[in-house]
Tab-separated table of C-alpha atoms and ligand atoms in Angstrom:
chain	number	residue	atom	x	y	z
M	57	UNK	CA	60.353	140.983	-20.269
M	58	UNK	CA	57.421	138.427	-20.872
M	59	UNK	CA	54.184	138.987	-21.299
M	60	UNK	CA	53.482	141.719	-23.521
M	61	UNK	CA	51.852	140.101	-26.289
M	62	UNK	CA	48.982	137.841	-23.290
M	63	UNK	CA	48.596	140.980	-21.615
M	64	UNK	CA	47.475	142.781	-24.913
M	65	UNK	CA	45.238	139.896	-26.133
M	66	UNK	CA	43.463	140.023	-22.913
M	67	UNK	CA	42.420	143.460	-23.291
M	68	UNK	CA	41.736	143.190	-27.170
M	69	UNK	CA	45.056	145.041	-27.792
M	70	UNK	CA	47.366	144.755	-30.622
M	71	UNK	CA	50.589	142.699	-29.465
M	72	UNK	CA	52.243	146.176	-30.590
M	73	UNK	CA	50.047	148.114	-27.796
M	74	UNK	CA	51.083	145.001	-25.041
M	75	UNK	CA	55.154	146.534	-25.978
M	76	UNK	CA	54.214	149.589	-26.134
M	77	UNK	CA	52.747	149.264	-22.553
M	78	UNK	CA	55.993	147.196	-21.538
M	79	UNK	CA	58.109	149.730	-22.680
M	80	UNK	CA	56.719	152.003	-19.994
M	81	UNK	CA	57.450	149.376	-17.615
M	82	UNK	CA	61.015	149.519	-18.289
M	83	UNK	CA	61.424	153.365	-18.066
M	84	UNK	CA	59.730	152.792	-14.660
M	85	UNK	CA	61.732	149.576	-13.553
M	86	UNK	CA	65.391	151.382	-14.654
M	87	UNK	CA	64.655	154.214	-12.700
M	88	UNK	CA	63.363	152.005	-9.750
M	89	UNK	CA	66.850	150.358	-9.835
M	90	UNK	CA	68.591	153.136	-10.242
M	91	UNK	CA	67.037	154.993	-7.041
M	92	UNK	CA	67.731	151.575	-5.198
M	93	UNK	CA	71.056	151.755	-5.968
M	94	UNK	CA	71.159	148.612	-8.087
M	95	UNK	CA	74.446	148.665	-10.147
M	96	UNK	CA	74.068	146.163	-13.000
M	97	UNK	CA	70.878	145.722	-14.675
M	98	UNK	CA	70.172	143.821	-17.783
M	99	UNK	CA	66.931	144.113	-19.610
M	100	UNK	CA	66.367	140.772	-22.392
M	101	UNK	CA	64.647	142.974	-24.740
M	102	UNK	CA	65.275	140.579	-28.272
M	103	UNK	CA	66.731	137.619	-28.801
M	104	UNK	CA	67.761	136.252	-31.790
M	105	UNK	CA	64.928	133.722	-32.066
M	106	UNK	CA	62.535	137.319	-32.051
M	107	UNK	CA	63.484	137.399	-35.408
M	108	UNK	CA	61.465	135.037	-36.671
M	109	UNK	CA	58.244	137.123	-35.596
M	110	UNK	CA	56.277	138.535	-37.956
M	111	UNK	CA	58.276	141.816	-39.688
M	112	UNK	CA	55.602	144.368	-38.629
M	113	UNK	CA	55.801	143.482	-34.895
M	114	UNK	CA	59.580	143.263	-35.216
M	115	UNK	CA	59.717	146.644	-37.013
M	116	UNK	CA	57.569	148.325	-34.183
M	117	UNK	CA	59.796	147.243	-31.395
M	118	UNK	CA	62.992	148.485	-32.878
M	119	UNK	CA	60.701	151.946	-33.711
M	120	UNK	CA	60.278	151.958	-29.397
M	121	UNK	CA	63.620	151.204	-29.028
M	122	UNK	CA	64.483	154.343	-31.076
M	123	UNK	CA	62.216	156.589	-29.154
M	124	UNK	CA	63.254	155.419	-25.844
M	125	UNK	CA	66.688	155.983	-26.624
M	126	UNK	CA	65.790	159.240	-27.796
M	127	UNK	CA	63.670	160.318	-24.879
M	128	UNK	CA	65.916	158.807	-21.881
M	129	UNK	CA	69.137	159.665	-23.228
M	130	UNK	CA	68.998	163.264	-20.820
M	131	UNK	CA	67.540	161.217	-17.768
M	132	UNK	CA	70.763	158.607	-18.335
M	133	UNK	CA	73.036	161.583	-18.391
M	134	UNK	CA	71.378	163.424	-15.204
M	135	UNK	CA	71.691	159.651	-13.385
M	136	UNK	CA	74.819	158.752	-14.322
M	137	UNK	CA	73.526	155.403	-16.042
M	138	UNK	CA	76.023	153.782	-18.431
M	139	UNK	CA	73.835	151.877	-21.555
M	140	UNK	CA	75.789	148.888	-23.146
M	141	UNK	CA	74.051	146.593	-25.754
M	142	UNK	CA	74.723	142.694	-25.384
M	143	UNK	CA	74.047	140.900	-28.362
M	144	UNK	CA	74.382	141.060	-32.369
M	145	UNK	CA	73.875	144.685	-32.810
M	146	UNK	CA	75.012	144.901	-36.525
M	147	UNK	CA	71.936	143.306	-37.240
M	148	UNK	CA	69.668	146.033	-36.185
M	149	UNK	CA	68.640	148.211	-38.614
M	150	UNK	CA	71.039	150.642	-39.705
M	151	UNK	CA	69.493	154.003	-37.865
M	152	UNK	CA	68.805	152.167	-34.851
M	153	UNK	CA	72.433	150.688	-34.405
M	154	UNK	CA	74.061	153.822	-34.961
M	155	UNK	CA	71.447	155.467	-32.214
M	156	UNK	CA	72.821	152.727	-30.247
M	157	UNK	CA	76.134	153.491	-30.957
M	158	UNK	CA	75.818	156.931	-29.700
M	159	UNK	CA	74.022	156.401	-26.907
M	160	UNK	CA	76.483	154.141	-25.819
M	161	UNK	CA	79.782	156.346	-26.524
M	162	UNK	CA	77.616	159.469	-24.938
M	163	UNK	CA	77.156	157.835	-21.691
M	164	UNK	CA	79.935	155.605	-21.811
M	165	UNK	CA	81.778	157.572	-19.009
M	166	UNK	CA	78.704	157.151	-16.571
M	167	UNK	CA	79.555	155.216	-13.438
M	168	UNK	CA	76.405	154.863	-10.939
M	169	UNK	CA	74.903	151.959	-12.582
M	170	UNK	CA	74.971	150.134	-15.726
M	171	UNK	CA	71.727	149.371	-18.089
M	172	UNK	CA	72.332	146.721	-20.322
M	173	UNK	CA	69.928	145.773	-23.139
M	174	UNK	CA	70.053	142.402	-24.572
M	175	UNK	CA	69.256	142.892	-28.269
M	176	UNK	CA	69.508	140.573	-31.162
M	177	UNK	CA	71.113	138.425	-28.064
M	178	UNK	CA	71.551	134.275	-27.519
M	179	UNK	CA	73.311	133.161	-24.854
M	180	UNK	CA	75.242	130.390	-27.112
M	181	UNK	CA	75.987	132.633	-29.633
M	182	UNK	CA	77.799	134.736	-27.087
M	183	UNK	CA	79.384	131.728	-25.793
M	184	UNK	CA	81.044	130.306	-29.629
M	185	UNK	CA	81.984	134.149	-29.645
M	186	UNK	CA	83.747	134.075	-27.314
M	187	UNK	CA	85.531	130.843	-27.879
M	188	UNK	CA	85.998	132.302	-31.480
M	189	UNK	CA	88.064	135.112	-30.003
M	190	UNK	CA	89.609	133.277	-27.385
M	191	UNK	CA	91.106	131.009	-30.202
M	192	UNK	CA	92.297	133.853	-32.320
M	193	UNK	CA	94.044	135.593	-29.600
M	194	UNK	CA	95.710	132.221	-28.939
M	195	UNK	CA	96.656	131.694	-33.034
M	196	UNK	CA	98.026	135.431	-32.354
M	197	UNK	CA	99.650	134.260	-29.382
M	198	UNK	CA	98.494	137.114	-27.561
M	199	UNK	CA	97.254	134.234	-25.071
M	200	UNK	CA	98.083	130.973	-24.521
M	201	UNK	CA	95.789	127.985	-24.311
M	202	UNK	CA	96.780	127.105	-20.922
M	203	UNK	CA	95.914	130.753	-19.350
M	204	UNK	CA	92.023	129.823	-20.693
M	205	UNK	CA	90.558	129.810	-17.342
M	206	UNK	CA	86.773	130.868	-16.027
M	207	UNK	CA	87.800	134.048	-15.398
M	208	UNK	CA	89.633	134.947	-19.119
M	209	UNK	CA	86.358	133.205	-20.503
M	210	UNK	CA	84.221	135.586	-18.179
M	211	UNK	CA	86.121	138.685	-19.604
M	212	UNK	CA	85.596	137.604	-23.268
M	213	UNK	CA	81.520	137.809	-23.236
M	214	UNK	CA	79.654	140.666	-23.854
M	215	UNK	CA	79.577	141.311	-20.237
M	216	UNK	CA	83.670	141.388	-20.087
M	217	UNK	CA	84.311	142.333	-16.143
M	218	UNK	CA	80.627	143.033	-14.658
M	219	UNK	CA	79.685	140.734	-12.138
M	220	UNK	CA	77.551	137.706	-12.422
M	221	UNK	CA	73.806	138.271	-12.080
M	222	UNK	CA	72.725	137.872	-8.130
M	223	UNK	CA	69.144	137.655	-9.078
M	224	UNK	CA	66.641	136.819	-12.662
M	225	UNK	CA	63.172	137.651	-12.607
M	226	UNK	CA	61.359	136.480	-15.248
M	227	UNK	CA	57.500	137.628	-16.012
M	228	UNK	CA	54.638	136.403	-17.047
M	229	UNK	CA	55.113	132.974	-15.190
M	230	UNK	CA	57.452	131.274	-17.602
M	231	UNK	CA	59.909	128.968	-16.175
M	232	UNK	CA	62.856	128.898	-18.860
M	233	UNK	CA	66.162	130.376	-18.896
M	234	UNK	CA	65.459	130.843	-22.958
M	235	UNK	CA	69.204	131.064	-24.000
M	236	UNK	CA	69.771	134.226	-21.568
M	237	UNK	CA	73.322	134.634	-20.348
M	238	UNK	CA	73.874	130.791	-19.947
M	239	UNK	CA	77.183	131.278	-19.009
M	240	UNK	CA	76.936	134.162	-16.185
M	241	UNK	CA	73.792	132.657	-14.416
M	242	UNK	CA	75.545	129.418	-12.918
M	243	UNK	CA	74.509	130.704	-9.605
M	244	UNK	CA	72.135	133.347	-10.263
M	245	UNK	CA	69.051	132.945	-8.190
M	246	UNK	CA	65.858	132.405	-10.330
M	247	UNK	CA	62.459	134.376	-9.407
M	248	UNK	CA	59.426	133.765	-11.631
M	249	UNK	CA	56.778	136.567	-11.481
M	250	UNK	CA	53.300	135.327	-12.746
M	251	UNK	CA	52.523	138.867	-13.944
M	252	UNK	CA	52.806	140.104	-17.411
M	253	UNK	CA	55.600	142.555	-18.215
M	254	UNK	CA	53.422	145.526	-18.098
M	255	UNK	CA	52.011	145.215	-14.984
M	256	UNK	CA	55.451	144.508	-13.864
M	257	UNK	CA	56.062	147.821	-12.393
M	258	UNK	CA	58.216	149.210	-8.924
M	259	UNK	CA	55.425	146.968	-6.151
M	260	UNK	CA	56.567	144.024	-8.202
M	261	UNK	CA	59.963	144.691	-8.454
M	262	UNK	CA	60.391	145.295	-4.575
M	263	UNK	CA	58.746	141.959	-3.887
M	264	UNK	CA	61.471	140.402	-6.022
M	265	UNK	CA	63.807	141.948	-4.024
M	266	UNK	CA	62.381	141.141	-0.802
M	267	UNK	CA	61.880	137.418	-1.699
M	268	UNK	CA	65.823	137.629	-2.816
M	269	UNK	CA	67.054	138.923	0.126
M	270	UNK	CA	65.394	135.625	2.197
M	271	UNK	CA	67.132	133.273	0.169
M	272	UNK	CA	70.125	131.403	1.251
M	273	UNK	CA	73.467	131.885	-1.388
M	274	UNK	CA	75.750	129.235	-0.417
M	275	UNK	CA	77.455	128.705	-4.062
M	276	UNK	CA	78.095	124.951	-2.975
M	277	UNK	CA	79.575	125.267	0.456
M	278	UNK	CA	77.983	124.371	3.749
M	279	UNK	CA	75.922	126.919	5.610
M	280	UNK	CA	78.596	127.212	8.224
M	281	UNK	CA	81.544	127.706	5.975
M	282	UNK	CA	79.186	130.743	4.222
M	283	UNK	CA	78.257	132.019	7.747
M	284	UNK	CA	81.849	132.707	8.565
M	285	UNK	CA	82.746	134.120	4.883
M	286	UNK	CA	80.125	136.456	5.357
M	287	UNK	CA	80.768	137.538	9.078
T	559	FPP	C1	58.537	138.873	-24.730
T	559	FPP	O1	56.902	139.208	-24.815
T	559	FPP	C2	58.866	140.438	-25.157
T	559	FPP	C3	59.532	141.232	-26.548
T	559	FPP	C4	59.850	140.199	-27.346
T	559	FPP	C5	60.001	142.423	-26.355
T	559	FPP	C6	60.363	143.335	-24.922
T	559	FPP	C7	60.317	144.445	-25.876
T	559	FPP	C8	59.755	145.572	-24.739
T	559	FPP	C9	59.332	145.384	-23.295
T	559	FPP	C10	59.785	147.422	-25.370
T	559	FPP	C11	60.910	147.419	-26.273
T	559	FPP	C12	62.015	147.698	-25.213
T	559	FPP	C13	62.965	148.894	-24.708
T	559	FPP	C14	64.193	148.465	-24.201
T	559	FPP	C15	62.282	149.936	-24.625
T	559	FPP	P1	55.865	138.523	-25.635
T	559	FPP	O2	55.709	139.460	-26.946
T	559	FPP	O3	56.479	137.219	-26.198
T	559	FPP	O4	54.394	138.285	-25.124
T	559	FPP	P2	54.152	136.804	-24.754
T	559	FPP	O5	54.834	135.788	-24.081
T	559	FPP	O6	52.968	137.310	-23.999
T	559	FPP	O7	53.452	136.855	-26.601
């Protein structure tokens, strides 16, 4: 969700104002995705690297997250949305962590859409964590090393048995992966929007989805092979 800072700067506002406007885009985009029928939406809200930002900004982000969770729980329940966190959420301030876990547990059986929030998340750390957990399972003889394959490995990631993302949207013209879902995005289609996140609303989402619909996904196979599989 890039570009909050630049959006604010261009309006002579503070970076925190930019994040506040960004939180409004979060509300709009979650609603739109639910209506369209997107089964899983993952928002990269805070990376492990973001801890290095000024503490005032970091604190403001946690306040915005807290407000968001409080104000959206009702709508998540009404719309059958399950909230899930990806990342090291024990690093979050205690009150945010508690609220997040509470919303996750209240929405745990909702099954129309999963809203993943990546918080204190790093793709490389996620892979290391999965490796450590796999190694521990082997040591405890719950798993044999020969049983480790792509699907067992995936199951040990934060995303567990969720499907890999079809589309990755990057806002504000950035053309980097920035440590996001490194394993899961192996075959994901990338879409770069020049628009800053606070201005990324439903028309921009629709444009991204229409662009995605025109893509041809071959997963390493030929066009003819893929056509046979699809039909
Ligand atoms: C990156 O833009 C954005 C963030 C690090 C924070 C994203 C947070 C929100 C949109 C609001 C809170 C989240 C929720 C889920 C309610 P940037 O600050 O790097 O922008 P810049 O590249 O223009 O400086």
